[in-house]
Tab-separated table of C-alpha atoms and ligand atoms in Angstrom:
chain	number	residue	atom	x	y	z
K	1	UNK	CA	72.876	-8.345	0.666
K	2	UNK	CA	75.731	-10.695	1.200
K	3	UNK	CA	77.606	-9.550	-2.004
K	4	UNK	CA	76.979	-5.631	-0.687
K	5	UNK	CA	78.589	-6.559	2.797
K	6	UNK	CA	81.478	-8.419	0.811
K	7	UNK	CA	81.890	-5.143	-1.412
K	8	UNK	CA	82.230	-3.366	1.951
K	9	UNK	CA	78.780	-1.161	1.443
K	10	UNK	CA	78.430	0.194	5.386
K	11	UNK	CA	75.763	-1.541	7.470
K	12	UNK	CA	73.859	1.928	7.824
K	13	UNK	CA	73.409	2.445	3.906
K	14	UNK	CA	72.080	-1.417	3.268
K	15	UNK	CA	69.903	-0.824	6.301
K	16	UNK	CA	68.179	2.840	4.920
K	17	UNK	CA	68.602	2.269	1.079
K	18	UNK	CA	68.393	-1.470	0.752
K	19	UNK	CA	65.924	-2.387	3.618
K	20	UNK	CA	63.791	0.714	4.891
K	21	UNK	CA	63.692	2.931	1.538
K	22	UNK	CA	61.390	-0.405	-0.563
K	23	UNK	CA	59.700	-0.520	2.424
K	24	UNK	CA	58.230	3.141	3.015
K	25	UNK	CA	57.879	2.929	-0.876
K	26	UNK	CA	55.585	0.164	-0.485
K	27	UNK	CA	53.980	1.744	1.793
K	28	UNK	CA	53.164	4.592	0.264
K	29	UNK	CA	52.243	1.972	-2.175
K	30	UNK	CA	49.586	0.607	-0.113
K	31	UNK	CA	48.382	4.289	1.182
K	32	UNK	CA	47.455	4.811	-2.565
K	33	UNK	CA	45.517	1.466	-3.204
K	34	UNK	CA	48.589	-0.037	-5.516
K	35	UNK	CA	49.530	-2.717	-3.200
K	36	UNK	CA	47.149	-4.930	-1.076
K	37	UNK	CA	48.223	-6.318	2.710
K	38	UNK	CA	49.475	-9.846	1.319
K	39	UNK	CA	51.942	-7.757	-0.308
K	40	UNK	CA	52.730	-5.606	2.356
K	41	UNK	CA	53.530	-8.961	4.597
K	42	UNK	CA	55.794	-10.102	1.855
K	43	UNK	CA	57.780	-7.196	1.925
K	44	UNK	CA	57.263	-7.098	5.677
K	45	UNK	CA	59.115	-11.095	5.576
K	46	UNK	CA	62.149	-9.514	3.062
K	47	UNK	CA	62.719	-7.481	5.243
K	48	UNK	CA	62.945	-9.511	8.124
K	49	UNK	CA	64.847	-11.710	6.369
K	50	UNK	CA	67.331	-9.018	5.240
K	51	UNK	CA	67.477	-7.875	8.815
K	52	UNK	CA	68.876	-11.503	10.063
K	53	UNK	CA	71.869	-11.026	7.377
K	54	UNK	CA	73.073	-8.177	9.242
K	55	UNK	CA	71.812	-8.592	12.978
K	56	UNK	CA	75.330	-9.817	13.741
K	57	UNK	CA	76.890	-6.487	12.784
K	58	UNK	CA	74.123	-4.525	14.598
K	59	UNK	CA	74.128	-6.836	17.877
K	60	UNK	CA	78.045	-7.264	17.851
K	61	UNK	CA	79.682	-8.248	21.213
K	62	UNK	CA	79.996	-5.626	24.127
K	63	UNK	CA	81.660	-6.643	26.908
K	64	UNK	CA	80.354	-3.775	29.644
K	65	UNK	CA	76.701	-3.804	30.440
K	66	UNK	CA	75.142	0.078	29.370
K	67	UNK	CA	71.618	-0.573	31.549
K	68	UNK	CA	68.232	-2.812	30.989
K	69	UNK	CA	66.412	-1.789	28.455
K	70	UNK	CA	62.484	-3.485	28.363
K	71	UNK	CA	61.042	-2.980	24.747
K	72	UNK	CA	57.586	-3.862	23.237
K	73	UNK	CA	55.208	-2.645	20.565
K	74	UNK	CA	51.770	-1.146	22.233
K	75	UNK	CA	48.762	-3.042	22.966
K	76	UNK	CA	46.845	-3.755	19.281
K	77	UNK	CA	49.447	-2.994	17.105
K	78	UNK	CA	51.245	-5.856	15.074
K	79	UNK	CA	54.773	-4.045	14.125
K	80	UNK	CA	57.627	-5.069	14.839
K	81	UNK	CA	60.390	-4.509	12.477
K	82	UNK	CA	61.370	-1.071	13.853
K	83	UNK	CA	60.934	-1.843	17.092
K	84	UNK	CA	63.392	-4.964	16.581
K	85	UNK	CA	66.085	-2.519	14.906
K	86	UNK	CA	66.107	-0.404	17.998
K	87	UNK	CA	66.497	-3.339	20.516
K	88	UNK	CA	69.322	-4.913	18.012
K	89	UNK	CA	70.792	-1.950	17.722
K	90	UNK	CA	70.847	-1.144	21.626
K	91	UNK	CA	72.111	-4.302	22.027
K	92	UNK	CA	74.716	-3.636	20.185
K	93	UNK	CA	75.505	-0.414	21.867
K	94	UNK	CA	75.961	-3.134	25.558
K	95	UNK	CA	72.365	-2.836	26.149
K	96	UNK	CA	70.377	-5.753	28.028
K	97	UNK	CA	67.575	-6.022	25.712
K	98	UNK	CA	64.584	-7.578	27.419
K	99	UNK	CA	61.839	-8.104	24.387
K	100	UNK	CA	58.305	-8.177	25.459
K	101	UNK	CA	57.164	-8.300	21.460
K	102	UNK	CA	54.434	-6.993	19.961
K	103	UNK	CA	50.942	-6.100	21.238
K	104	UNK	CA	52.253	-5.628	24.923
K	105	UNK	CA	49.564	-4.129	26.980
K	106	UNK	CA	50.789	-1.966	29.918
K	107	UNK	CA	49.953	-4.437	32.521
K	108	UNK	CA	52.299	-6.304	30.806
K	109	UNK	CA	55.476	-3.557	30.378
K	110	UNK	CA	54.689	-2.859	34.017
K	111	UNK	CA	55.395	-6.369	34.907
K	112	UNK	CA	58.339	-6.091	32.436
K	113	UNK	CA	59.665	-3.427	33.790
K	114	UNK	CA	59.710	-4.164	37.554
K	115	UNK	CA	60.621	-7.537	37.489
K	116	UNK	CA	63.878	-6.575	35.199
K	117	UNK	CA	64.481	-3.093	37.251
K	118	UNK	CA	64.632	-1.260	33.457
K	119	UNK	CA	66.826	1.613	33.139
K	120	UNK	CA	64.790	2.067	29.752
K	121	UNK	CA	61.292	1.531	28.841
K	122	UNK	CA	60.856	1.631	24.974
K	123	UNK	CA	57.313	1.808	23.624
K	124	UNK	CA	57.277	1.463	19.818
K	125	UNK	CA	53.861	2.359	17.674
K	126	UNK	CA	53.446	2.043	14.529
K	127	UNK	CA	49.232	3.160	13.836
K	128	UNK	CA	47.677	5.976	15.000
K	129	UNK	CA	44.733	4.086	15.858
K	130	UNK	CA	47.595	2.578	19.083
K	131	UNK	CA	49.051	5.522	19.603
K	132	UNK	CA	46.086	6.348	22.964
K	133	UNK	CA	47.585	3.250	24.248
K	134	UNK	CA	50.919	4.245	24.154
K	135	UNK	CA	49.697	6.904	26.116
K	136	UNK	CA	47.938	4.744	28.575
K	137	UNK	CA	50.866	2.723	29.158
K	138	UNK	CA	53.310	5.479	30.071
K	139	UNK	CA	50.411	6.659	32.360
K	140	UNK	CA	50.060	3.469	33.762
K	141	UNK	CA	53.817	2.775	34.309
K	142	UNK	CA	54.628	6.146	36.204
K	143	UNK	CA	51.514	5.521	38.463
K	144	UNK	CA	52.999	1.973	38.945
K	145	UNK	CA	55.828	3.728	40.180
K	146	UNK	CA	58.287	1.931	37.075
K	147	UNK	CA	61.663	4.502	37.877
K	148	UNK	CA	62.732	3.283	34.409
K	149	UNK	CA	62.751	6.099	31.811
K	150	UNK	CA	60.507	6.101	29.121
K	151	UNK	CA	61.305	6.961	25.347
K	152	UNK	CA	59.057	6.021	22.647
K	153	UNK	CA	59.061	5.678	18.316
K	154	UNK	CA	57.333	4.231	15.739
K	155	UNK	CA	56.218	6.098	12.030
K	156	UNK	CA	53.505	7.934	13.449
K	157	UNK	CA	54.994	9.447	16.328
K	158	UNK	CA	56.904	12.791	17.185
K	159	UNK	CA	58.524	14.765	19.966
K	160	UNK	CA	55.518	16.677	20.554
K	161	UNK	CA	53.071	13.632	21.010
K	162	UNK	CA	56.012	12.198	23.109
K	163	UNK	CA	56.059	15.258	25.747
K	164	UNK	CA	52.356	15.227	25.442
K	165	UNK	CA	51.907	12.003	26.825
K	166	UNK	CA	54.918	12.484	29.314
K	167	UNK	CA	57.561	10.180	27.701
K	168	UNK	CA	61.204	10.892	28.511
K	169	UNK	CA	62.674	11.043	25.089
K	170	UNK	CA	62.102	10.522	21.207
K	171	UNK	CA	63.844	9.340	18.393
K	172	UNK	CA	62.764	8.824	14.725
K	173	UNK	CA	65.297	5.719	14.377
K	174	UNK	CA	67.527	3.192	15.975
K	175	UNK	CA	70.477	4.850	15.855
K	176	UNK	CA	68.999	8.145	17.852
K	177	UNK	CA	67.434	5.949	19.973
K	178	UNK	CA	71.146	4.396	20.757
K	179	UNK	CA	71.833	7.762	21.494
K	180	UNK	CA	69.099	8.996	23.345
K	181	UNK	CA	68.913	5.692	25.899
K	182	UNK	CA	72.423	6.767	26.659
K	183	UNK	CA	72.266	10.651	27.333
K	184	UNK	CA	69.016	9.821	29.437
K	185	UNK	CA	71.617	6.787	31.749
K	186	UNK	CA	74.328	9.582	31.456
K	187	UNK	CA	76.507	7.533	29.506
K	188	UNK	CA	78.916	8.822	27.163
K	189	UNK	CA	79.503	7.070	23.517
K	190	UNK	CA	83.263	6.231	24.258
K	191	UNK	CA	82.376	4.136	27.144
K	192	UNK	CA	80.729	2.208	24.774
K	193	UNK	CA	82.103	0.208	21.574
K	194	UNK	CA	78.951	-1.012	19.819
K	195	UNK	CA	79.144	1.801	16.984
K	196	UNK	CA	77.303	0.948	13.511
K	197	UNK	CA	79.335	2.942	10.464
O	201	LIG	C1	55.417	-3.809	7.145
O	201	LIG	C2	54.091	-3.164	7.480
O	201	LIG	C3	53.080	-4.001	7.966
O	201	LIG	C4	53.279	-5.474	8.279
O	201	LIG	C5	53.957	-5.575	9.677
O	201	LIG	C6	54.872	-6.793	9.769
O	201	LIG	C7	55.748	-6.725	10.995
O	201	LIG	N1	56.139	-7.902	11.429
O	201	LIG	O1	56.064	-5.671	11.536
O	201	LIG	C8	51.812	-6.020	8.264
O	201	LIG	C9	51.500	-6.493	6.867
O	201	LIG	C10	51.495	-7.126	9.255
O	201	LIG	C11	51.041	-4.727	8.536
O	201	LIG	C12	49.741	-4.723	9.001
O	201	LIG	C13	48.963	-3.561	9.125
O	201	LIG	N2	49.314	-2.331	8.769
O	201	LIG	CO1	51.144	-1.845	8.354
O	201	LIG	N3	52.716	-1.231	7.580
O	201	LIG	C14	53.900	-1.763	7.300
O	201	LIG	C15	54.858	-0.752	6.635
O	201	LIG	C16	54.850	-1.000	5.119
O	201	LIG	C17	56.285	-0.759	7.107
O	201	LIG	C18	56.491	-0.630	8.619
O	201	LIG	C19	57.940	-0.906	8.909
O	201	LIG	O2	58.311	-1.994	9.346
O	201	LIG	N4	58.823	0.059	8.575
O	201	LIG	C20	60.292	-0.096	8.668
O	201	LIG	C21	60.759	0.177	10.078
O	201	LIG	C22	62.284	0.036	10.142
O	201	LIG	O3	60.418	1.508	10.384
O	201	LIG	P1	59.600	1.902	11.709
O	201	LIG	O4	58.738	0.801	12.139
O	201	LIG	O5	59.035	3.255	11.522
O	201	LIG	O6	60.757	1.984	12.826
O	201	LIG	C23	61.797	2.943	12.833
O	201	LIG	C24	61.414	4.230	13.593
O	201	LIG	O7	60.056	4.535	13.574
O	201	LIG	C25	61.983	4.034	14.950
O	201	LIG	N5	61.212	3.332	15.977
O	201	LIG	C26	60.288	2.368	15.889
O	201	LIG	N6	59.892	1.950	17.097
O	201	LIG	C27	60.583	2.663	17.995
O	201	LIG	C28	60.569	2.647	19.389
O	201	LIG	C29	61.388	3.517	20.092
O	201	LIG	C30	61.381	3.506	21.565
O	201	LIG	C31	62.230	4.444	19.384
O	201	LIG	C32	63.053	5.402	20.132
O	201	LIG	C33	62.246	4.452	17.983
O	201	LIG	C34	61.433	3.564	17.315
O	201	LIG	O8	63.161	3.277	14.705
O	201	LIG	C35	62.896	2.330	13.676
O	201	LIG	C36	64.167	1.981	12.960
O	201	LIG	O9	64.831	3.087	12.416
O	201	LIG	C37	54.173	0.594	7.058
O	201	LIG	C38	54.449	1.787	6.145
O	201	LIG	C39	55.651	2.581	6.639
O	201	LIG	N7	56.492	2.961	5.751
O	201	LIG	O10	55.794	2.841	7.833
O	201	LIG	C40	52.700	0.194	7.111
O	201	LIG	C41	51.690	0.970	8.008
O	201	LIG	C42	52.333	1.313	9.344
O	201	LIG	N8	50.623	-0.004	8.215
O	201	LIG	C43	49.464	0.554	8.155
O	201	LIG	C44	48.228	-0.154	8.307
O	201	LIG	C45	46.977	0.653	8.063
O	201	LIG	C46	48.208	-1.509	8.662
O	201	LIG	C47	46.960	-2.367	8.912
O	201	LIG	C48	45.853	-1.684	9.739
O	201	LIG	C49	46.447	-2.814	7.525
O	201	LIG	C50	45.132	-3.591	7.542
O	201	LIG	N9	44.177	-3.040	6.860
O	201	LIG	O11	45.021	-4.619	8.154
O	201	LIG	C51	47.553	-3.597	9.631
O	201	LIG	C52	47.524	-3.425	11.167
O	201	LIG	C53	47.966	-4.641	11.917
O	201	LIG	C54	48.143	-4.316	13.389
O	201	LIG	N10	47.098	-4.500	14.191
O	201	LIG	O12	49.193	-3.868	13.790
O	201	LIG	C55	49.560	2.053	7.933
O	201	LIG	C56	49.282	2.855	9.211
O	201	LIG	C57	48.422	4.066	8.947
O	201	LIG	C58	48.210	4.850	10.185
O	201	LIG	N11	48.374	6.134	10.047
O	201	LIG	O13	47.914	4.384	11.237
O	201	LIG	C59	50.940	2.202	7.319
O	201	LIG	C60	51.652	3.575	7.597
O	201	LIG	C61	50.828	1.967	5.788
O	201	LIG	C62	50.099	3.087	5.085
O	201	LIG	N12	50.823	3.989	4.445
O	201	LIG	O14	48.897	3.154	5.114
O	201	LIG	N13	51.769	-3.648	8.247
């Protein structure tokens, strides 16, 4: 990894061929029986570790504040690799990045939200099986009154599950989801500095 950033390979490419690519491979891996979950944590830990090598590229320093963003993986579910992307990655963009972690049940991103007055709410899912409580939680916060908007990601989910449950926006990565927390604020990308090439 260090050798690719010294041989000036973008962030973006070691990111999607380096770090995601072996990792939907091994899961696919696992879908078909050839890999077992040790394995899958291994990988899970290279890739974490990868990630660290280049979260000072992705979190870079922004000097005017874009909104609050309050981020967590739903209630049950133990991912957190994407969801940590999109939070680095909006932090990067001048984001205020409150991380609630994983298995965040929506008392919890209620809480979150209020006490930090989020401009975003980002639910992250990564298992069907969680997906319902995704849905809960976005319930739960706009009955809570939470004026924050919502977006939500994660593998398994789409745009169409996300305007079934009433979410305010999608994205199938971090980058769109740098976009997306910004056209929902109203903020345009050259206010902003935190670009990943
Ligand atoms: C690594 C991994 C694990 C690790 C997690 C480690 C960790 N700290 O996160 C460990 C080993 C713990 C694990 C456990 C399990 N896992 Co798992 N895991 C994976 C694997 C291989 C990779 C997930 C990942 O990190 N991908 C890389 C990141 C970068 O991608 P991502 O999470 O999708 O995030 C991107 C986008 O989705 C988006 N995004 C994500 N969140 C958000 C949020 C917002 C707001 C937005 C806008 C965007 C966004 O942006 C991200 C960056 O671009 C996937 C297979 C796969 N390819 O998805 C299986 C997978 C998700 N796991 C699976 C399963 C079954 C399990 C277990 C149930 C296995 C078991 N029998 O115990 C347990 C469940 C534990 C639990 N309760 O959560 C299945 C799920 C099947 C399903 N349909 O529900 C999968 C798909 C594997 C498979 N093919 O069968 N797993």
């Amino acid at each position: 990894m260090e050798k690719e950033l010294q041989a000036g390979t973008s962030v973006s490419a070691i990111l999607k061929e380096g770090l995601i690519a072996p990792l939907d491979e091994v899961g696919r891996r696992f879908s078909r029986g050839d890999m077992f979950l040790p394995e899958m944590l291994a990988a899970a830990q290279a890739m974490k570790a990868g990630v660290e090598v280049i979260r000072p590229l992705l979190t870079g320093a922004e000097t005017k504040p874009a909104g609050v963003v309050v981020i967590g993986t739903v209630k049950d579910d133990l991912h957190d690799i994407g969801k940590d992307l999109v939070a680095m990655m909006l932090e990067g963009a001048g984001f205020q990045v409150i991380n609630l972690g994983i298995n965040v049940d929506h008392s919890r991103f209620v809480e979150g939200a209020m006490a930090n007055k989020a401009d975003i709410v980002a639910l992250s899912a990564l298992l069907t099986t969680t997906m319902p409580a995704m849905k809960t939680t976005v319930a739960k916060l706009k009955e809570a009154g939470v004026k924050g908007r919502i977006i939500v990601g994660g593998a398994p989910v789409n745009q169409s599950f996300a305007d079934e449950i009433g979410a305010d926006g999608y994205s199938d990565d971090a980058p769109g989801a740098v976009v997306l927390a910004r056209k929902l604020l109203g903020i345009h990308a050259s206010e902003s500095h935190g670009e990943v090439h």
